[in-house]
mmCIF file of C-alpha atoms in Angstrom:
data_model
loop_
_atom_site.group_PDB
_atom_site.id
_atom_site.type_symbol
_atom_site.label_atom_id
_atom_site.label_comp_id
_atom_site.label_asym_id
_atom_site.label_seq_id
_atom_site.Cartn_x
_atom_site.Cartn_y
_atom_site.Cartn_z
ATOM 1 C CA MET A 1 -29.077 -7.426 -56.054
ATOM 2 C CA LYS A 2 -29.180 -10.850 -57.674
ATOM 3 C CA LEU A 3 -31.346 -13.556 -56.084
ATOM 4 C CA VAL A 4 -30.980 -17.195 -57.102
ATOM 5 C CA PHE A 5 -33.469 -19.884 -56.091
ATOM 6 C CA VAL A 6 -32.191 -23.466 -56.427
ATOM 7 C CA SER A 7 -34.524 -26.468 -56.391
ATOM 8 C CA ASN A 8 -35.157 -29.769 -58.135
ATOM 9 C CA TYR A 9 -37.638 -28.423 -60.715
ATOM 10 C CA PHE A 10 -39.982 -25.447 -61.057
ATOM 11 C CA ASN A 11 -43.610 -26.204 -60.207
ATOM 12 C CA HIS A 12 -46.927 -24.420 -59.863
ATOM 13 C CA HIS A 13 -46.558 -24.010 -56.100
ATOM 14 C CA GLN A 14 -43.478 -21.796 -56.693
ATOM 15 C CA LYS A 15 -44.977 -19.736 -59.523
ATOM 16 C CA ALA A 16 -46.655 -16.973 -57.506
ATOM 17 C CA LEU A 17 -43.569 -16.335 -55.353
ATOM 18 C CA ALA A 18 -41.314 -16.320 -58.423
ATOM 19 C CA GLU A 19 -43.540 -13.714 -60.074
ATOM 20 C CA GLU A 20 -43.327 -11.517 -56.966
ATOM 21 C CA PHE A 21 -39.535 -11.839 -56.880
ATOM 22 C CA ILE A 22 -39.391 -10.858 -60.552
ATOM 23 C CA LYS A 23 -41.381 -7.699 -59.759
ATOM 24 C CA ILE A 24 -38.660 -6.794 -57.259
ATOM 25 C CA TYR A 25 -35.477 -8.129 -58.877
ATOM 26 C CA GLY A 26 -36.390 -8.157 -62.570
ATOM 27 C CA ASP A 27 -33.858 -10.086 -64.668
ATOM 28 C CA SER A 28 -31.660 -10.434 -61.573
ATOM 29 C CA TYR A 29 -33.914 -13.214 -60.308
ATOM 30 C CA LYS A 30 -33.064 -16.715 -61.555
ATOM 31 C CA PHE A 31 -34.483 -20.117 -60.725
ATOM 32 C CA ILE A 32 -32.060 -23.017 -61.153
ATOM 33 C CA ALA A 33 -33.734 -26.351 -61.877
ATOM 34 C CA CYS A 34 -31.396 -29.248 -61.111
ATOM 35 C CA THR A 35 -33.594 -32.059 -62.459
ATOM 36 C CA PRO A 36 -36.093 -32.452 -65.323
ATOM 37 C CA PHE A 37 -39.738 -31.724 -64.646
ATOM 38 C CA ASN A 38 -41.578 -34.513 -62.859
ATOM 39 C CA GLU A 39 -42.595 -37.158 -65.438
ATOM 40 C CA LYS A 40 -45.649 -38.263 -63.458
ATOM 41 C CA ARG A 41 -47.026 -34.727 -63.616
ATOM 42 C CA LEU A 42 -46.350 -34.562 -67.349
ATOM 43 C CA ALA A 43 -48.227 -37.848 -67.815
ATOM 44 C CA ILE A 44 -51.408 -36.403 -66.259
ATOM 45 C CA GLY A 45 -51.379 -33.241 -68.360
ATOM 46 C CA TYR A 46 -49.099 -30.743 -66.599
ATOM 47 C CA ARG A 47 -46.883 -28.593 -68.812
ATOM 48 C CA ASP A 48 -43.118 -28.540 -68.316
ATOM 49 C CA MET A 49 -42.726 -25.480 -66.070
ATOM 50 C CA ASN A 50 -38.941 -25.669 -66.348
ATOM 51 C CA GLN A 51 -39.413 -23.923 -69.693
ATOM 52 C CA ALA A 52 -40.191 -20.599 -67.989
ATOM 53 C CA PRO A 53 -37.794 -17.866 -69.260
ATOM 54 C CA PHE A 54 -36.223 -17.202 -65.862
ATOM 55 C CA VAL A 55 -35.444 -20.897 -65.246
ATOM 56 C CA LEU A 56 -31.918 -22.163 -65.889
ATOM 57 C CA ARG A 57 -32.075 -25.896 -66.621
ATOM 58 C CA ALA A 58 -28.766 -26.943 -65.096
ATOM 59 C CA TYR A 59 -29.321 -30.608 -65.942
ATOM 60 C CA GLU A 60 -29.334 -30.110 -69.731
ATOM 61 C CA ASN A 61 -25.589 -29.972 -70.402
ATOM 62 C CA ASP A 62 -22.188 -29.103 -68.913
ATOM 63 C CA ASN A 63 -22.422 -25.457 -70.026
ATOM 64 C CA ALA A 64 -25.714 -25.012 -68.217
ATOM 65 C CA MET A 65 -24.320 -26.676 -65.096
ATOM 66 C CA ASN A 66 -21.249 -24.422 -65.133
ATOM 67 C CA GLU A 67 -23.451 -21.365 -65.569
ATOM 68 C CA ALA A 68 -25.542 -22.523 -62.600
ATOM 69 C CA ARG A 69 -22.442 -22.868 -60.416
ATOM 70 C CA GLU A 70 -21.318 -19.363 -61.362
ATOM 71 C CA LEU A 71 -24.734 -17.911 -60.551
ATOM 72 C CA ILE A 72 -24.843 -19.690 -57.189
ATOM 73 C CA ASN A 73 -21.376 -18.527 -56.206
ATOM 74 C CA GLU A 74 -21.698 -14.936 -57.458
ATOM 75 C CA ALA A 75 -25.249 -14.011 -56.390
ATOM 76 C CA GLU A 76 -25.731 -11.718 -53.423
ATOM 77 C CA CYS A 77 -28.361 -14.080 -52.025
ATOM 78 C CA VAL A 78 -29.301 -17.729 -52.649
ATOM 79 C CA ILE A 79 -32.214 -19.885 -51.514
ATOM 80 C CA VAL A 80 -31.731 -23.640 -51.849
ATOM 81 C CA ALA A 81 -34.832 -25.816 -51.516
ATOM 82 C CA GLY A 82 -35.281 -29.544 -51.809
ATOM 83 C CA MET A 83 -31.642 -30.082 -52.716
ATOM 84 C CA PRO A 84 -28.589 -31.311 -50.752
ATOM 85 C CA VAL A 85 -26.372 -28.679 -49.203
ATOM 86 C CA LYS A 86 -23.525 -29.697 -51.527
ATOM 87 C CA VAL A 87 -24.973 -27.461 -54.278
ATOM 88 C CA VAL A 88 -23.997 -24.403 -52.209
ATOM 89 C CA ALA A 89 -20.894 -25.861 -50.500
ATOM 90 C CA GLU A 90 -18.442 -23.550 -52.287
ATOM 91 C CA ARG A 91 -20.613 -20.529 -51.606
ATOM 92 C CA LEU A 92 -20.828 -21.406 -47.909
ATOM 93 C CA SER A 93 -17.042 -21.671 -47.727
ATOM 94 C CA HIS A 94 -16.929 -17.937 -48.574
ATOM 95 C CA ASN A 95 -19.667 -17.185 -46.004
ATOM 96 C CA LYS A 96 -22.065 -15.576 -48.471
ATOM 97 C CA ILE A 97 -25.635 -15.143 -47.282
ATOM 98 C CA THR A 98 -27.549 -18.323 -48.043
ATOM 99 C CA PHE A 99 -30.940 -19.682 -47.012
ATOM 100 C CA MET A 100 -32.063 -23.281 -46.931
ATOM 101 C CA GLN A 101 -35.823 -23.731 -47.357
ATOM 102 C CA SER A 102 -36.926 -26.969 -45.765
ATOM 103 C CA GLU A 103 -39.876 -28.825 -44.334
ATOM 104 C CA ARG A 104 -39.428 -30.765 -41.122
ATOM 105 C CA PHE A 105 -36.488 -33.172 -40.998
ATOM 106 C CA PHE A 106 -38.063 -36.067 -39.086
ATOM 107 C CA LYS A 107 -41.107 -37.408 -40.913
ATOM 108 C CA GLY A 108 -40.841 -41.148 -41.219
ATOM 109 C CA PRO A 109 -39.038 -44.190 -39.795
ATOM 110 C CA LEU A 110 -36.003 -43.407 -37.652
ATOM 111 C CA TRP A 111 -33.592 -45.258 -39.971
ATOM 112 C CA ARG A 112 -34.675 -43.166 -42.956
ATOM 113 C CA ASP A 113 -34.389 -39.925 -41.030
ATOM 114 C CA ALA A 114 -30.921 -40.971 -39.808
ATOM 115 C CA VAL A 115 -29.819 -41.535 -43.413
ATOM 116 C CA ARG A 116 -31.131 -38.101 -44.404
ATOM 117 C CA PHE A 117 -29.210 -36.483 -41.556
ATOM 118 C CA ALA A 118 -26.012 -38.365 -42.471
ATOM 119 C CA LYS A 119 -26.323 -37.135 -46.047
ATOM 120 C CA TYR A 120 -26.872 -33.581 -44.846
ATOM 121 C CA TYR A 121 -23.788 -33.659 -42.625
ATOM 122 C CA ARG A 122 -21.692 -35.188 -45.397
ATOM 123 C CA TYR A 123 -22.774 -32.587 -47.964
ATOM 124 C CA ASP A 124 -22.022 -29.841 -45.471
ATOM 125 C CA GLY A 125 -18.422 -30.801 -46.126
ATOM 126 C CA GLY A 126 -17.559 -31.277 -42.459
ATOM 127 C CA ARG A 127 -17.627 -27.502 -41.975
ATOM 128 C CA SER A 128 -21.006 -27.707 -40.236
ATOM 129 C CA SER A 129 -21.993 -24.267 -41.513
ATOM 130 C CA ALA A 130 -25.447 -24.673 -40.023
ATOM 131 C CA ARG A 131 -23.856 -25.178 -36.590
ATOM 132 C CA ASN A 132 -21.722 -22.058 -36.807
ATOM 133 C CA PRO A 133 -23.477 -19.025 -35.246
ATOM 134 C CA GLU A 134 -21.275 -16.697 -37.325
ATOM 135 C CA ALA A 135 -22.065 -18.324 -40.661
ATOM 136 C CA LYS A 136 -24.482 -16.448 -42.904
ATOM 137 C CA PHE A 137 -26.486 -19.617 -43.434
ATOM 138 C CA PHE A 138 -30.119 -19.534 -42.341
ATOM 139 C CA LEU A 139 -33.182 -21.783 -42.329
ATOM 140 C CA LEU A 140 -36.500 -20.846 -43.936
ATOM 141 C CA CYS A 141 -38.928 -23.139 -42.136
ATOM 142 C CA ALA A 142 -41.514 -24.504 -44.568
ATOM 143 C CA GLY A 143 -43.641 -25.736 -41.718
ATOM 144 C CA ALA A 144 -43.933 -25.220 -37.996
ATOM 145 C CA PHE A 145 -41.801 -28.195 -36.964
ATOM 146 C CA ALA A 146 -38.788 -27.691 -39.225
ATOM 147 C CA ARG A 147 -36.993 -25.438 -36.750
ATOM 148 C CA TRP A 148 -37.436 -27.910 -33.906
ATOM 149 C CA ASP A 149 -36.208 -30.876 -35.960
ATOM 150 C CA TYR A 150 -33.070 -29.100 -37.173
ATOM 151 C CA ASN A 151 -32.372 -27.667 -33.727
ATOM 152 C CA MET A 152 -32.524 -31.192 -32.295
ATOM 153 C CA CYS A 153 -29.572 -31.976 -34.571
ATOM 154 C CA GLY A 154 -27.750 -28.867 -33.393
ATOM 155 C CA LEU A 155 -28.407 -27.062 -36.690
ATOM 156 C CA PHE A 156 -29.610 -23.510 -37.328
ATOM 157 C CA ARG A 157 -29.965 -22.609 -33.651
ATOM 158 C CA ASP A 158 -31.210 -19.007 -33.437
ATOM 159 C CA LYS A 159 -31.034 -18.879 -37.251
ATOM 160 C CA ALA A 160 -34.512 -20.057 -38.271
ATOM 161 C CA TYR A 161 -37.323 -17.990 -39.794
ATOM 162 C CA ARG A 162 -40.941 -18.812 -40.573
ATOM 163 C CA TRP A 163 -41.620 -19.498 -44.208
ATOM 164 C CA GLY A 164 -43.788 -21.819 -46.281
ATOM 165 C CA TYR A 165 -45.322 -22.305 -49.694
ATOM 166 C CA PHE A 166 -47.234 -19.481 -51.322
ATOM 167 C CA PRO A 167 -49.561 -20.692 -54.086
ATOM 168 C CA GLU A 168 -51.415 -18.230 -56.279
ATOM 169 C CA VAL A 169 -54.157 -16.380 -54.401
ATOM 170 C CA LYS A 170 -57.540 -16.028 -56.067
ATOM 171 C CA ARG A 171 -59.061 -12.610 -55.377
ATOM 172 C CA TYR A 172 -62.814 -12.308 -54.938
ATOM 173 C CA ASP A 173 -64.639 -9.015 -55.301
ATOM 174 C CA ASP A 174 -66.992 -10.048 -52.508
ATOM 175 C CA VAL A 175 -65.770 -12.921 -50.338
ATOM 176 C CA GLY A 176 -68.916 -12.614 -48.230
ATOM 177 C CA ALA A 177 -71.019 -13.414 -51.290
ATOM 178 C CA LEU A 178 -68.774 -16.410 -52.048
ATOM 179 C CA ILE A 179 -69.317 -17.755 -48.532
ATOM 180 C CA SER A 180 -73.065 -17.153 -48.607
ATOM 181 C CA ARG A 181 -73.360 -19.217 -51.802
ATOM 182 C CA LYS A 182 -71.705 -22.274 -50.279
ATOM 183 C CA GLU A 183 -73.751 -25.458 -50.033
ATOM 184 C CA LYS A 184 -75.323 -25.746 -46.584
ATOM 185 C CA ASN A 185 -73.837 -28.354 -44.247
ATOM 186 C CA SER A 186 -71.227 -29.333 -46.852
ATOM 187 C CA ILE A 187 -67.913 -30.893 -45.785
ATOM 188 C CA LEU A 188 -64.940 -31.535 -48.083
ATOM 189 C CA TRP A 189 -61.777 -33.674 -47.906
ATOM 190 C CA VAL A 190 -59.174 -33.644 -50.713
ATOM 191 C CA GLY A 191 -55.917 -35.556 -51.106
ATOM 192 C CA ARG A 192 -54.153 -38.775 -51.962
ATOM 193 C CA PHE A 193 -55.530 -41.809 -50.190
ATOM 194 C CA LEU A 194 -52.443 -42.541 -48.078
ATOM 195 C CA ASP A 195 -52.361 -43.836 -44.513
ATOM 196 C CA TRP A 196 -50.563 -40.762 -43.153
ATOM 197 C CA LYS A 197 -53.201 -38.478 -44.666
ATOM 198 C CA HIS A 198 -55.883 -40.423 -42.753
ATOM 199 C CA PRO A 199 -58.873 -40.100 -45.093
ATOM 200 C CA ASP A 200 -60.547 -42.744 -42.913
ATOM 201 C CA LEU A 201 -60.816 -40.103 -40.173
ATOM 202 C CA ALA A 202 -63.239 -38.222 -42.413
ATOM 203 C CA LEU A 203 -65.417 -41.335 -42.622
ATOM 204 C CA THR A 204 -65.268 -41.852 -38.860
ATOM 205 C CA LEU A 205 -66.412 -38.247 -38.520
ATOM 206 C CA ALA A 206 -69.315 -38.954 -40.898
ATOM 207 C CA LYS A 207 -70.290 -42.021 -38.862
ATOM 208 C CA ASN A 208 -70.238 -39.986 -35.630
ATOM 209 C CA LEU A 209 -72.191 -37.077 -37.087
ATOM 210 C CA ARG A 210 -74.882 -39.347 -38.490
ATOM 211 C CA ALA A 211 -75.189 -41.150 -35.147
ATOM 212 C CA ALA A 212 -75.789 -37.749 -33.540
ATOM 213 C CA GLY A 213 -78.528 -36.960 -36.043
ATOM 214 C CA ALA A 214 -76.626 -34.184 -37.821
ATOM 215 C CA LYS A 215 -77.522 -33.168 -41.361
ATOM 216 C CA PHE A 216 -74.490 -32.951 -43.649
ATOM 217 C CA ARG A 217 -72.937 -34.057 -46.928
ATOM 218 C CA LEU A 218 -69.278 -35.168 -47.024
ATOM 219 C CA LYS A 219 -67.435 -35.197 -50.341
ATOM 220 C CA ILE A 220 -64.059 -36.977 -50.566
ATOM 221 C CA ILE A 221 -61.912 -36.193 -53.613
ATOM 222 C CA GLY A 222 -58.796 -38.176 -54.475
ATOM 223 C CA SER A 223 -57.320 -41.551 -55.279
ATOM 224 C CA GLY A 224 -54.642 -43.859 -53.939
ATOM 225 C CA GLU A 225 -53.768 -47.039 -52.134
ATOM 226 C CA MET A 226 -56.531 -46.709 -49.513
ATOM 227 C CA HIS A 227 -59.378 -46.452 -52.035
ATOM 228 C CA ASP A 228 -60.743 -49.954 -51.431
ATOM 229 C CA VAL A 229 -60.483 -49.522 -47.656
ATOM 230 C CA LEU A 230 -62.551 -46.336 -47.842
ATOM 231 C CA ALA A 231 -65.104 -47.809 -50.228
ATOM 232 C CA ASP A 232 -65.541 -50.847 -47.973
ATOM 233 C CA MET A 233 -65.975 -48.626 -44.913
ATOM 234 C CA ILE A 234 -68.645 -46.547 -46.663
ATOM 235 C CA ASP A 235 -70.580 -49.707 -47.521
ATOM 236 C CA ARG A 236 -70.088 -51.349 -44.126
ATOM 237 C CA GLU A 237 -71.212 -48.271 -42.184
ATOM 238 C CA LYS A 238 -74.020 -47.565 -44.687
ATOM 239 C CA LEU A 239 -72.747 -44.026 -45.382
ATOM 240 C CA THR A 240 -73.685 -43.862 -49.059
ATOM 241 C CA ASP A 241 -76.549 -41.449 -48.347
ATOM 242 C CA CYS A 242 -74.215 -38.827 -46.799
ATOM 243 C CA VAL A 243 -70.750 -39.520 -48.267
ATOM 244 C CA GLU A 244 -69.594 -39.202 -51.876
ATOM 245 C CA LEU A 245 -66.304 -40.687 -53.084
ATOM 246 C CA THR A 246 -65.637 -38.828 -56.339
ATOM 247 C CA GLY A 247 -62.216 -40.091 -57.410
ATOM 248 C CA ALA A 248 -59.452 -37.722 -58.526
ATOM 249 C CA LEU A 249 -60.432 -34.417 -60.155
ATOM 250 C CA PRO A 250 -58.412 -31.792 -62.111
ATOM 251 C CA ALA A 251 -56.956 -29.015 -59.976
ATOM 252 C CA GLU A 252 -59.354 -26.358 -61.285
ATOM 253 C CA HIS A 253 -62.331 -28.577 -60.433
ATOM 254 C CA VAL A 254 -60.979 -29.101 -56.927
ATOM 255 C CA ARG A 255 -60.858 -25.339 -56.360
ATOM 256 C CA GLY A 256 -64.448 -25.157 -57.569
ATOM 257 C CA GLU A 257 -65.433 -27.755 -54.965
ATOM 258 C CA MET A 258 -63.622 -25.782 -52.274
ATOM 259 C CA GLU A 259 -65.582 -22.699 -53.249
ATOM 260 C CA LYS A 260 -68.803 -24.671 -52.707
ATOM 261 C CA ALA A 261 -67.816 -26.343 -49.400
ATOM 262 C CA GLN A 262 -68.500 -24.755 -46.017
ATOM 263 C CA ILE A 263 -66.115 -26.919 -43.978
ATOM 264 C CA TYR A 264 -62.764 -28.284 -45.116
ATOM 265 C CA LEU A 265 -61.108 -31.229 -43.322
ATOM 266 C CA PHE A 266 -57.322 -31.628 -43.233
ATOM 267 C CA THR A 267 -56.521 -34.827 -41.356
ATOM 268 C CA SER A 268 -52.840 -35.573 -42.099
ATOM 269 C CA ASP A 269 -50.282 -36.373 -39.403
ATOM 270 C CA ARG A 270 -46.652 -35.222 -38.955
ATOM 271 C CA CYS A 271 -45.653 -36.587 -42.378
ATOM 272 C CA GLU A 272 -47.416 -33.613 -43.987
ATOM 273 C CA GLY A 273 -44.446 -31.238 -44.080
ATOM 274 C CA TRP A 274 -46.568 -28.297 -45.268
ATOM 275 C CA GLY A 275 -49.792 -29.032 -47.176
ATOM 276 C CA VAL A 276 -50.612 -26.399 -49.831
ATOM 277 C CA VAL A 277 -54.187 -27.668 -49.896
ATOM 278 C CA LEU A 278 -54.696 -25.740 -46.640
ATOM 279 C CA ASN A 279 -53.694 -22.460 -48.322
ATOM 280 C CA GLU A 280 -56.143 -23.223 -51.120
ATOM 281 C CA ALA A 281 -59.055 -24.128 -48.834
ATOM 282 C CA MET A 282 -58.566 -20.976 -46.748
ATOM 283 C CA ASN A 283 -58.299 -18.922 -49.941
ATOM 284 C CA SER A 284 -61.674 -20.425 -50.925
ATOM 285 C CA GLY A 285 -63.330 -19.125 -47.759
ATOM 286 C CA CYS A 286 -63.738 -22.529 -46.092
ATOM 287 C CA ALA A 287 -63.987 -22.970 -42.345
ATOM 288 C CA VAL A 288 -60.977 -25.288 -42.022
ATOM 289 C CA VAL A 289 -60.524 -27.976 -39.372
ATOM 290 C CA ALA A 290 -56.896 -29.146 -39.413
ATOM 291 C CA GLY A 291 -54.741 -31.612 -37.471
ATOM 292 C CA GLU A 292 -52.219 -30.137 -35.060
ATOM 293 C CA LYS A 293 -49.168 -31.952 -36.498
ATOM 294 C CA ILE A 294 -49.558 -30.681 -40.072
ATOM 295 C CA GLY A 295 -46.644 -28.411 -40.970
ATOM 296 C CA SER A 296 -48.734 -25.495 -42.239
ATOM 297 C CA ALA A 297 -51.501 -25.722 -39.638
ATOM 298 C CA SER A 298 -50.067 -23.767 -36.720
ATOM 299 C CA TYR A 299 -48.543 -21.182 -39.082
ATOM 300 C CA LEU A 300 -51.707 -20.495 -41.059
ATOM 301 C CA VAL A 301 -54.457 -21.336 -38.567
ATOM 302 C CA LYS A 302 -55.096 -19.527 -35.310
ATOM 303 C CA ASP A 303 -57.458 -21.855 -33.452
ATOM 304 C CA GLY A 304 -60.887 -20.279 -33.121
ATOM 305 C CA VAL A 305 -59.880 -17.194 -35.096
ATOM 306 C CA ASN A 306 -59.522 -18.263 -38.736
ATOM 307 C CA GLY A 307 -60.059 -22.010 -38.405
ATOM 308 C CA LEU A 308 -59.997 -24.854 -35.907
ATOM 309 C CA ILE A 309 -57.203 -27.224 -34.826
ATOM 310 C CA PHE A 310 -57.924 -30.746 -33.584
ATOM 311 C CA ARG A 311 -55.669 -33.164 -31.740
ATOM 312 C CA ASP A 312 -53.546 -35.382 -33.956
ATOM 313 C CA ARG A 313 -55.519 -38.384 -35.274
ATOM 314 C CA ASP A 314 -58.191 -37.898 -32.587
ATOM 315 C CA ALA A 315 -61.540 -38.678 -34.207
ATOM 316 C CA ASP A 316 -63.496 -37.623 -31.116
ATOM 317 C CA ASP A 317 -61.855 -34.198 -31.016
ATOM 318 C CA LEU A 318 -62.371 -33.821 -34.765
ATOM 319 C CA THR A 319 -66.054 -34.645 -34.271
ATOM 320 C CA ARG A 320 -66.394 -32.100 -31.463
ATOM 321 C CA LYS A 321 -64.782 -29.362 -33.534
ATOM 322 C CA VAL A 322 -66.911 -30.014 -36.623
ATOM 323 C CA SER A 323 -70.122 -30.469 -34.599
ATOM 324 C CA GLY A 324 -69.502 -27.104 -32.979
ATOM 325 C CA ILE A 325 -69.742 -25.224 -36.270
ATOM 326 C CA LEU A 326 -71.877 -27.475 -38.494
ATOM 327 C CA GLY A 327 -75.137 -25.687 -39.201
ATOM 328 C CA SER A 328 -73.915 -22.437 -37.648
ATOM 329 C CA GLU A 329 -73.947 -20.075 -40.618
ATOM 330 C CA GLY A 330 -72.562 -17.156 -38.617
ATOM 331 C CA GLU A 331 -69.597 -19.080 -37.233
ATOM 332 C CA ILE A 332 -68.784 -20.696 -40.576
ATOM 333 C CA SER A 333 -68.910 -17.279 -42.267
ATOM 334 C CA ARG A 334 -66.676 -15.694 -39.615
ATOM 335 C CA LEU A 335 -64.032 -18.416 -39.840
ATOM 336 C CA GLY A 336 -64.152 -18.558 -43.640
ATOM 337 C CA ARG A 337 -63.792 -14.811 -44.082
ATOM 338 C CA SER A 338 -60.896 -14.671 -41.615
ATOM 339 C CA ALA A 339 -59.222 -17.627 -43.356
ATOM 340 C CA TYR A 340 -59.455 -15.849 -46.715
ATOM 341 C CA GLU A 341 -57.981 -12.661 -45.277
ATOM 342 C CA SER A 342 -55.054 -14.588 -43.736
ATOM 343 C CA VAL A 343 -53.842 -16.207 -46.952
ATOM 344 C CA SER A 344 -54.631 -13.258 -49.214
ATOM 345 C CA GLY A 345 -52.740 -10.909 -46.902
ATOM 346 C CA LEU A 346 -50.175 -12.047 -44.334
ATOM 347 C CA TRP A 347 -49.437 -15.456 -45.892
ATOM 348 C CA SER A 348 -49.448 -14.374 -49.538
ATOM 349 C CA ALA A 349 -46.578 -14.515 -52.026
ATOM 350 C CA GLY A 350 -46.518 -10.716 -52.223
ATOM 351 C CA THR A 351 -45.995 -10.335 -48.481
ATOM 352 C CA ALA A 352 -43.394 -13.125 -48.423
ATOM 353 C CA ALA A 353 -41.306 -11.616 -51.248
ATOM 354 C CA LYS A 354 -41.271 -8.117 -49.744
ATOM 355 C CA ARG A 355 -40.391 -9.449 -46.316
ATOM 356 C CA PHE A 356 -37.640 -11.670 -47.715
ATOM 357 C CA VAL A 357 -35.894 -8.617 -49.187
ATOM 358 C CA MET A 358 -36.022 -6.827 -45.837
ATOM 359 C CA LEU A 359 -34.870 -9.910 -43.920
ATOM 360 C CA SER A 360 -31.960 -10.706 -46.231
ATOM 361 C CA ASP A 361 -30.817 -7.079 -46.179
ATOM 362 C CA ALA A 362 -30.818 -7.103 -42.371
ATOM 363 C CA LEU A 363 -28.965 -10.419 -42.141
ATOM 364 C CA LYS A 364 -26.283 -9.299 -44.596
ATOM 365 C CA GLU A 365 -25.299 -6.671 -42.081
ATOM 366 C CA ASP A 366 -25.364 -8.917 -39.036
ATOM 367 C CA SER A 367 -25.733 -12.717 -38.741
ATOM 368 C CA SER A 368 -27.193 -12.478 -35.208
ATOM 369 C CA PRO A 369 -30.970 -13.103 -34.800
ATOM 370 C CA VAL A 370 -33.160 -10.514 -36.526
ATOM 371 C CA THR A 371 -36.733 -9.913 -35.388
ATOM 372 C CA LEU A 372 -38.631 -7.697 -37.808
ATOM 373 C CA TRP A 373 -42.124 -9.188 -37.382
ATOM 374 C CA ASP A 374 -43.929 -11.183 -34.703
ATOM 375 C CA ASP A 375 -45.750 -13.499 -37.097
ATOM 376 C CA GLY A 376 -45.955 -14.554 -40.718
ATOM 377 C CA PRO A 377 -43.254 -15.198 -43.325
ATOM 378 C CA GLY A 378 -39.822 -13.943 -42.349
ATOM 379 C CA SER A 379 -40.581 -13.740 -38.625
ATOM 380 C CA PHE A 380 -37.955 -15.155 -36.277
ATOM 381 C CA CYS A 381 -38.722 -18.641 -34.899
ATOM 382 C CA GLY A 382 -36.378 -18.496 -31.962
ATOM 383 C CA CYS A 383 -34.731 -21.547 -30.461
ATOM 384 C CA HIS A 384 -37.526 -22.763 -28.186
ATOM 385 C CA THR A 385 -40.734 -21.625 -29.878
ATOM 386 C CA VAL A 386 -42.761 -23.122 -32.717
#
């Protein structure tokens, strides 16, 4: 069987899953890159991952584009991610099994979301394949709210399956030893300083914890438009003795900081379609505290089992959740170990690739809903469940 994955460009978040697909499909797996590698990433030292041997760079010339079209139309199975439906329009007209991988549809201002929907409907060629219950066109939900958003538009009803992003998993010989070495009462926040990521919530938490007399050290890693706002807040609230603003760090250094931190904060709102940083923090054995509207949160985190979920943008609830585990070595260890097991097992690239083969085989036979697993990648979302 030939599997083709179509996206804008190949990046490090797709590497682990691609390697697992290659183990299964060998040379029959191809990744089609429709645009050059991101120039901003190249400028900060990333290598051009479109040069991988299994990547077809469709943007290079007409021959490459024609080869890409042939692969898309002839393959037994195609996944299209981050690209308009028009790239698989011909394939859909022949009702060949096709998956669209997507984060949630409605993230920002209503006008922008309306434009995105209009483009989707236009590229669907008026056939509305995603509305047709008989069409072999299915949604891989890269986030817990994708199914709901598409269903609200009448798309992919009873045809949505849990999915996500599957970054490389670091394996530790003794995860218990990793957790025991973590810095006591350490809290970490990592990301771009954007309003919808709410780094200021981490500072409000620090203010509340200090007022309660808690002992802790908060490290904030990143850069962005809110830098001056955060720096001013640290000075105004006199948090310099318990908060460190490090600036941006290389990816490998960030993972090192995660390995040292006991508690990881993830404060984004609904604009965070997935959030691979959550996979990475859980893989590092952190006790994660994540906002309820983050796309990956309710897929990866079972509240009280392998992490904690707080109400969207609610600083008081965030404070309660962190206060409940801060200083509790046993609880932090339990949550961190369970988090590691979740992303190294159920939510790993290896599990996702194996399950995808089973799911696609089942759906080739019958386009009606298929329920092979109750949870994890490839499990059926249903029409009225997250």
